[in-house]
């Protein structure tokens, strides 16, 4: 099952890509993200790992995000695995005349019969957590432009 979101941001693709892939910005953009910590040295690239802490229903959940695809100013994809569930978030960036379109796809795969039953509930939680995160990204970037 996948969920999708798309947004147009009035800023150059380089700016949008840089802010989106700066995981330190995540708590300002994603409502439930409390903090992030890059676990690998060097620039963001395939293989980079980021520890993300979220507040989910009054519980702190720590996940390690693995960058599995990275094409500057075009696309990046992260994957996390926990308890037989694999979550993949992909972002694609398209430069337009005056700004950038960001297309997001989130998908969840489960292993095992137990997780197959839990997956719809898990999907519902993730959709609720991350819905409108691209709108918050848009507001954050466009507000920064006017400051």
Coordinates of N, CA and C in Angstrom, one line a residue:
X1 N 0.9 -1.2 0.0 CA 0.0 0.0 0.0 C 0.9 1.2 0.0
X2 N 0.5 2.2 -0.8 CA 1.3 3.4 -0.8 C 0.4 4.6 -0.6
X3 N 1.0 5.7 -0.1 CA 0.3 6.9 0.0 C 1.1 8.0 -0.6
X4 N 0.4 9.0 -1.2 CA 1.1 10.0 -2.0 C 0.7 11.4 -1.6
X5 N 1.6 12.3 -1.9 CA 1.4 13.7 -1.7 C 2.2 14.5 -2.7
X6 N 1.8 15.7 -3.1 CA 2.5 16.5 -4.0 C 2.3 17.9 -3.6
X7 N 3.3 18.8 -3.8 CA 3.2 20.2 -3.5 C 4.1 21.0 -4.4
X8 N 3.6 22.2 -4.7 CA 4.5 23.2 -5.4 C 5.0 24.2 -4.4
X9 N 6.3 24.4 -4.5 CA 7.0 25.4 -3.6 C 7.6 26.5 -4.4
X10 N 7.4 27.7 -4.0 CA 7.9 28.9 -4.7 C 9.4 29.1 -4.3
X11 N 10.3 28.2 -4.8 CA 11.7 28.3 -4.5 C 12.4 27.5 -5.5
X12 N 13.7 27.8 -5.8 CA 14.5 27.0 -6.7 C 14.6 25.5 -6.2
X13 N 14.8 24.6 -7.1 CA 14.9 23.2 -6.8 C 16.1 22.9 -5.9
X14 N 17.2 23.6 -6.1 CA 18.4 23.4 -5.2 C 18.0 23.8 -3.7
X15 N 17.3 24.8 -3.5 CA 16.9 25.2 -2.2 C 16.0 24.2 -1.5
X16 N 15.0 23.8 -2.3 CA 14.0 22.8 -1.8 C 14.7 21.5 -1.5
X17 N 15.5 21.0 -2.4 CA 16.2 19.8 -2.2 C 17.2 19.9 -1.0
X18 N 17.9 20.9 -0.8 CA 18.9 21.1 0.3 C 18.2 21.1 1.6
X19 N 17.1 21.8 1.7 CA 16.3 21.8 3.0 C 15.7 20.5 3.3
X20 N 15.1 19.9 2.3 CA 14.4 18.6 2.5 C 15.4 17.5 2.9
X21 N 16.6 17.5 2.4 CA 17.6 16.5 2.7 C 18.5 16.9 3.9
X22 N 18.2 18.0 4.5 CA 18.9 18.4 5.7 C 18.1 17.9 6.9
X23 N 18.4 16.7 7.4 CA 17.6 16.0 8.4 C 17.5 16.8 9.7
X24 N 18.4 17.7 9.9 CA 18.3 18.6 11.1 C 17.1 19.5 11.0
X25 N 16.6 19.7 9.8 CA 15.4 20.6 9.6 C 14.1 19.8 9.9
X26 N 14.2 18.4 10.0 CA 13.0 17.6 10.1 C 12.1 18.0 11.2
X27 N 12.6 18.3 12.4 CA 11.7 18.6 13.5 C 10.9 19.9 13.2
X28 N 11.4 20.8 12.4 CA 10.7 22.0 12.0 C 9.6 21.8 10.9
X29 N 9.7 20.6 10.2 CA 8.9 20.3 9.1 C 7.9 19.2 9.4
X30 N 8.3 18.2 10.1 CA 7.5 17.0 10.4 C 7.1 17.1 11.9
X31 N 5.8 17.2 12.1 CA 5.2 17.5 13.4 C 5.7 16.6 14.5
X32 N 5.7 15.3 14.2 CA 6.0 14.3 15.2 C 7.5 14.0 15.4
X33 N 8.4 14.5 14.5 CA 9.8 14.3 14.7 C 10.4 15.2 15.8
X34 N 11.0 14.6 16.8 CA 11.5 15.3 17.9 C 12.9 15.7 17.6
X35 N 13.7 14.7 17.1 CA 15.1 15.0 16.8 C 15.7 14.0 15.8
X36 N 16.7 14.4 15.1 CA 17.4 13.5 14.2 C 18.9 13.6 14.5
X37 N 19.6 12.6 14.2 CA 21.1 12.5 14.4 C 21.7 11.7 13.3
X38 N 22.6 12.3 12.5 CA 23.3 11.6 11.4 C 24.3 10.7 12.0
X39 N 24.2 9.4 11.6 CA 25.1 8.4 12.2 C 26.4 8.1 11.4
X40 N 26.4 8.6 10.2 CA 27.5 8.3 9.3 C 28.3 9.6 9.0
X41 N 29.5 9.5 8.7 CA 30.4 10.7 8.4 C 30.1 11.1 6.9
X42 N 30.5 12.3 6.6 CA 30.5 12.8 5.2 C 29.2 13.3 4.8
X43 N 29.1 13.7 3.5 CA 27.9 14.3 2.9 C 26.8 13.2 2.8
X44 N 25.5 13.7 2.7 CA 24.4 12.8 2.5 C 24.6 12.1 1.2
X45 N 24.4 10.8 1.2 CA 24.6 10.0 0.0 C 24.0 8.6 0.2
X46 N 23.9 7.8 -0.8 CA 23.5 6.4 -0.6 C 24.4 5.8 0.5
X47 N 23.7 5.1 1.5 CA 24.4 4.5 2.6 C 24.4 5.3 3.8
X48 N 24.1 6.6 3.7 CA 24.0 7.4 4.9 C 22.9 6.9 5.8
X49 N 23.2 6.9 7.1 CA 22.2 6.5 8.1 C 21.9 7.7 9.1
X50 N 20.6 7.8 9.4 CA 20.1 8.9 10.3 C 19.2 8.3 11.3
X51 N 19.5 8.6 12.6 CA 18.6 8.1 13.7 C 17.6 9.2 13.9
X52 N 16.3 8.8 13.8 CA 15.2 9.7 13.9 C 14.3 9.3 15.1
X53 N 14.0 10.3 15.9 CA 13.2 10.1 17.1 C 11.9 10.8 16.9
X54 N 10.8 10.1 17.0 CA 9.4 10.6 16.9 C 8.7 10.4 18.2
X55 N 7.7 11.3 18.3 CA 6.8 11.2 19.4 C 5.5 10.7 18.8
X56 N 5.2 9.4 19.1 CA 4.0 8.8 18.5 C 3.1 8.4 19.7
X57 N 1.9 9.0 19.8 CA 1.0 8.7 20.8 C 1.6 8.7 22.2
X58 N 2.4 9.7 22.5 CA 3.1 9.9 23.8 C 4.2 8.9 24.0
X59 N 4.6 8.3 23.0 CA 5.8 7.3 23.1 C 6.9 7.8 22.2
X60 N 8.1 7.7 22.7 CA 9.3 8.0 21.8 C 9.6 6.8 21.0
X61 N 9.6 6.9 19.7 CA 10.0 5.8 18.8 C 11.3 6.2 18.1
X62 N 12.3 5.4 18.1 CA 13.5 5.7 17.5 C 13.7 4.7 16.3
X63 N 14.0 5.3 15.1 CA 14.1 4.5 13.9 C 15.4 4.9 13.2
X64 N 16.1 4.0 12.5 CA 17.2 4.3 11.7 C 16.8 4.4 10.3
X65 N 17.0 5.6 9.7 CA 16.7 5.7 8.3 C 17.9 5.5 7.4
X66 N 17.8 4.7 6.4 CA 18.9 4.4 5.5 C 18.6 5.1 4.1
X67 N 19.5 5.9 3.7 CA 19.4 6.5 2.4 C 19.7 5.4 1.3
X68 N 18.7 5.1 0.5 CA 18.9 4.0 -0.5 C 19.0 4.6 -1.9
X69 N 18.6 5.8 -2.1 CA 18.7 6.5 -3.4 C 19.0 7.9 -3.2
X70 N 19.9 8.5 -4.0 CA 20.2 9.9 -3.8 C 20.7 10.5 -5.1
X71 N 19.9 11.3 -5.7 CA 20.3 12.0 -7.0 C 20.1 13.5 -6.7
X72 N 21.2 14.3 -6.5 CA 21.0 15.7 -6.1 C 20.0 16.4 -7.0
X73 N 19.2 17.2 -6.3 CA 18.2 18.1 -6.9 C 17.1 17.3 -7.8
X74 N 17.1 16.0 -7.6 CA 16.1 15.2 -8.4 C 15.3 14.2 -7.5
X75 N 16.0 13.4 -6.7 CA 15.3 12.4 -6.0 C 16.2 11.9 -4.8
X76 N 15.4 11.5 -3.7 CA 16.1 10.7 -2.7 C 15.1 9.8 -2.0
X77 N 15.5 8.7 -1.5 CA 14.7 7.7 -0.9 C 15.3 7.2 0.3
X78 N 14.5 7.1 1.4 CA 15.0 6.5 2.6 C 14.1 5.3 3.0
X79 N 14.7 4.4 3.7 CA 14.1 3.1 4.1 C 14.4 2.9 5.6
X80 N 13.3 2.4 6.3 CA 13.6 2.0 7.7 C 12.9 0.6 7.9
X81 N 13.4 -0.2 8.8 CA 12.9 -1.5 9.1 C 12.7 -1.6 10.6
X82 N 11.6 -2.2 11.0 CA 11.4 -2.4 12.4 C 10.3 -3.5 12.6
X83 N 10.6 -4.5 13.4 CA 9.7 -5.5 13.7 C 9.0 -6.2 12.5
X84 N 9.7 -6.4 11.4 CA 9.1 -7.0 10.3 C 8.3 -6.1 9.3
X85 N 8.4 -4.8 9.6 CA 7.8 -3.7 8.8 C 8.9 -3.0 8.1
X86 N 8.7 -2.7 6.8 CA 9.7 -1.9 6.0 C 8.9 -0.7 5.5
X87 N 9.4 0.5 5.8 CA 8.8 1.7 5.3 C 9.8 2.4 4.4
X88 N 9.3 2.8 3.2 CA 10.1 3.5 2.2 C 9.4 4.8 1.9
X89 N 10.2 5.9 2.0 CA 9.7 7.2 1.6 C 10.6 7.7 0.5
X90 N 9.9 8.1 -0.6 CA 10.6 8.6 -1.8 C 10.1 10.0 -2.1
X91 N 11.1 10.9 -2.4 CA 10.8 12.2 -2.8 C 11.4 12.5 -4.1
X92 N 10.6 13.1 -5.0 CA 11.1 13.5 -6.4 C 10.9 15.0 -6.5
X93 N 11.9 15.6 -7.1 CA 11.9 17.1 -7.2 C 11.9 17.4 -8.7
X94 N 11.0 18.3 -9.1 CA 11.0 18.8 -10.5 C 11.0 20.3 -10.5
X95 N 12.1 20.8 -11.2 CA 12.2 22.3 -11.3 C 11.1 22.8 -12.3
X96 N 10.4 23.8 -11.9 CA 9.4 24.4 -12.8 C 9.9 25.8 -13.1
X97 N 9.2 26.6 -13.9 CA 9.6 27.9 -14.3 C 9.9 28.8 -13.1
X98 N 9.1 28.8 -12.1 CA 9.3 29.7 -10.9 C 9.5 29.0 -9.6
X99 N 9.6 27.7 -9.6 CA 9.7 27.0 -8.4 C 9.9 25.5 -8.6
X100 N 9.4 24.7 -7.6 CA 9.7 23.3 -7.5 C 8.5 22.5 -7.2
X101 N 8.3 21.4 -7.9 CA 7.2 20.5 -7.5 C 7.9 19.3 -6.7
X102 N 7.4 19.0 -5.6 CA 7.9 17.8 -4.8 C 6.8 16.8 -4.8
X103 N 7.1 15.6 -5.3 CA 6.2 14.4 -5.2 C 6.7 13.4 -4.2
X104 N 5.9 13.0 -3.3 CA 6.2 12.1 -2.2 C 5.4 10.9 -2.3
X105 N 6.1 9.7 -2.1 CA 5.4 8.4 -2.1 C 5.9 7.7 -0.8
X106 N 5.0 7.2 0.0 CA 5.3 6.4 1.1 C 4.8 5.0 0.9
X107 N 5.5 4.0 1.2 CA 5.0 2.6 1.1 C 5.5 1.8 2.3
X108 N 4.6 0.8 2.6 CA 4.9 -0.1 3.7 C 4.7 -1.5 3.3
X109 N 5.7 -2.3 3.6 CA 5.7 -3.7 3.3 C 5.9 -4.5 4.7
X110 N 5.2 -5.6 4.8 CA 5.3 -6.4 6.0 C 5.7 -7.8 5.7
X111 N 6.4 -8.4 6.7 CA 6.8 -9.8 6.7 C 6.1 -10.5 7.7
X112 N 5.5 -11.7 7.4 CA 4.9 -12.5 8.3 C 3.4 -12.2 8.4
X113 N 2.7 -13.2 8.8 CA 1.2 -13.2 8.9 C 0.7 -12.2 10.0
X114 N 1.4 -12.1 11.1 CA 1.0 -11.2 12.2 C 1.1 -9.8 11.7
X115 N 2.2 -9.4 11.0 CA 2.4 -8.1 10.5 C 1.5 -7.8 9.4
X116 N 1.0 -8.8 8.6 CA 0.0 -8.5 7.6 C -1.3 -8.0 8.2
X117 N -1.6 -8.5 9.3 CA -2.8 -8.0 10.0 C -2.6 -6.6 10.7
X118 N -1.4 -6.4 11.1 CA -1.1 -5.1 11.8 C -0.9 -4.0 10.8
X119 N -0.4 -4.3 9.6 CA -0.1 -3.3 8.6 C -1.1 -2.2 8.3
X120 N -2.4 -2.6 8.1 CA -3.4 -1.5 7.9 C -3.4 -0.5 9.0
X121 N -3.3 -0.9 10.3 CA -3.3 0.0 11.4 C -2.1 0.8 11.4
X122 N -0.9 0.2 11.1 CA 0.4 0.9 11.0 C 0.3 2.0 9.9
X123 N -0.2 1.6 8.8 CA -0.4 2.5 7.7 C -1.2 3.8 8.1
X124 N -2.3 3.5 8.7 CA -3.2 4.6 9.2 C -2.4 5.6 10.1
X125 N -1.6 5.0 11.0 CA -0.8 5.9 11.9 C 0.2 6.7 11.1
X126 N 0.9 6.0 10.2 CA 1.9 6.8 9.4 C 1.3 7.9 8.6
X127 N 0.2 7.5 7.9 CA -0.5 8.5 7.1 C -0.9 9.7 7.9
X128 N -1.4 9.5 9.1 CA -1.9 10.6 10.0 C -0.7 11.4 10.5
X129 N 0.4 10.7 10.8 CA 1.6 11.4 11.3 C 2.2 12.3 10.2
X130 N 2.3 11.8 9.0 CA 3.0 12.5 8.0 C 2.2 13.2 7.0
X131 N 0.8 13.2 7.2 CA 0.0 13.9 6.2 C 0.4 15.4 6.4
X132 N 0.3 16.1 5.3 CA 0.6 17.5 5.3 C 2.1 17.9 5.6
X133 N 3.0 16.9 5.6 CA 4.3 17.3 5.9 C 4.9 18.1 4.7
X134 N 4.4 17.9 3.5 CA 4.9 18.7 2.4 C 4.3 20.1 2.4
X135 N 3.1 20.2 3.0 CA 2.6 21.6 3.1 C 3.4 22.4 4.2
X136 N 3.8 21.7 5.2 CA 4.6 22.3 6.3 C 6.0 22.7 5.7
X137 N 6.5 21.8 4.8 CA 7.8 22.1 4.1 C 7.6 23.3 3.2
X138 N 6.5 23.4 2.5 CA 6.2 24.6 1.7 C 6.2 25.9 2.5
X139 N 5.4 25.8 3.6 CA 5.3 27.0 4.5 C 6.6 27.4 5.0
X140 N 7.4 26.4 5.5 CA 8.7 26.7 6.1 C 9.7 27.4 5.0
X141 N 9.7 26.8 3.8 CA 10.7 27.3 2.8 C 10.2 28.7 2.4
X142 N 8.9 28.8 2.1 CA 8.4 30.1 1.6 C 8.4 31.2 2.6
X143 N 8.3 30.8 3.9 CA 8.4 31.8 5.0 C 9.8 32.3 5.1
X144 N 10.8 31.3 5.0 CA 12.2 31.7 5.1 C 12.6 32.7 4.0
X145 N 12.0 32.5 2.8 CA 12.3 33.4 1.7 C 11.9 34.9 2.0
X146 N 10.8 35.0 2.8 CA 10.3 36.4 3.1 C 11.0 37.0 4.3
X147 N 11.7 36.3 5.1 CA 12.4 36.8 6.3 C 13.6 37.6 5.9

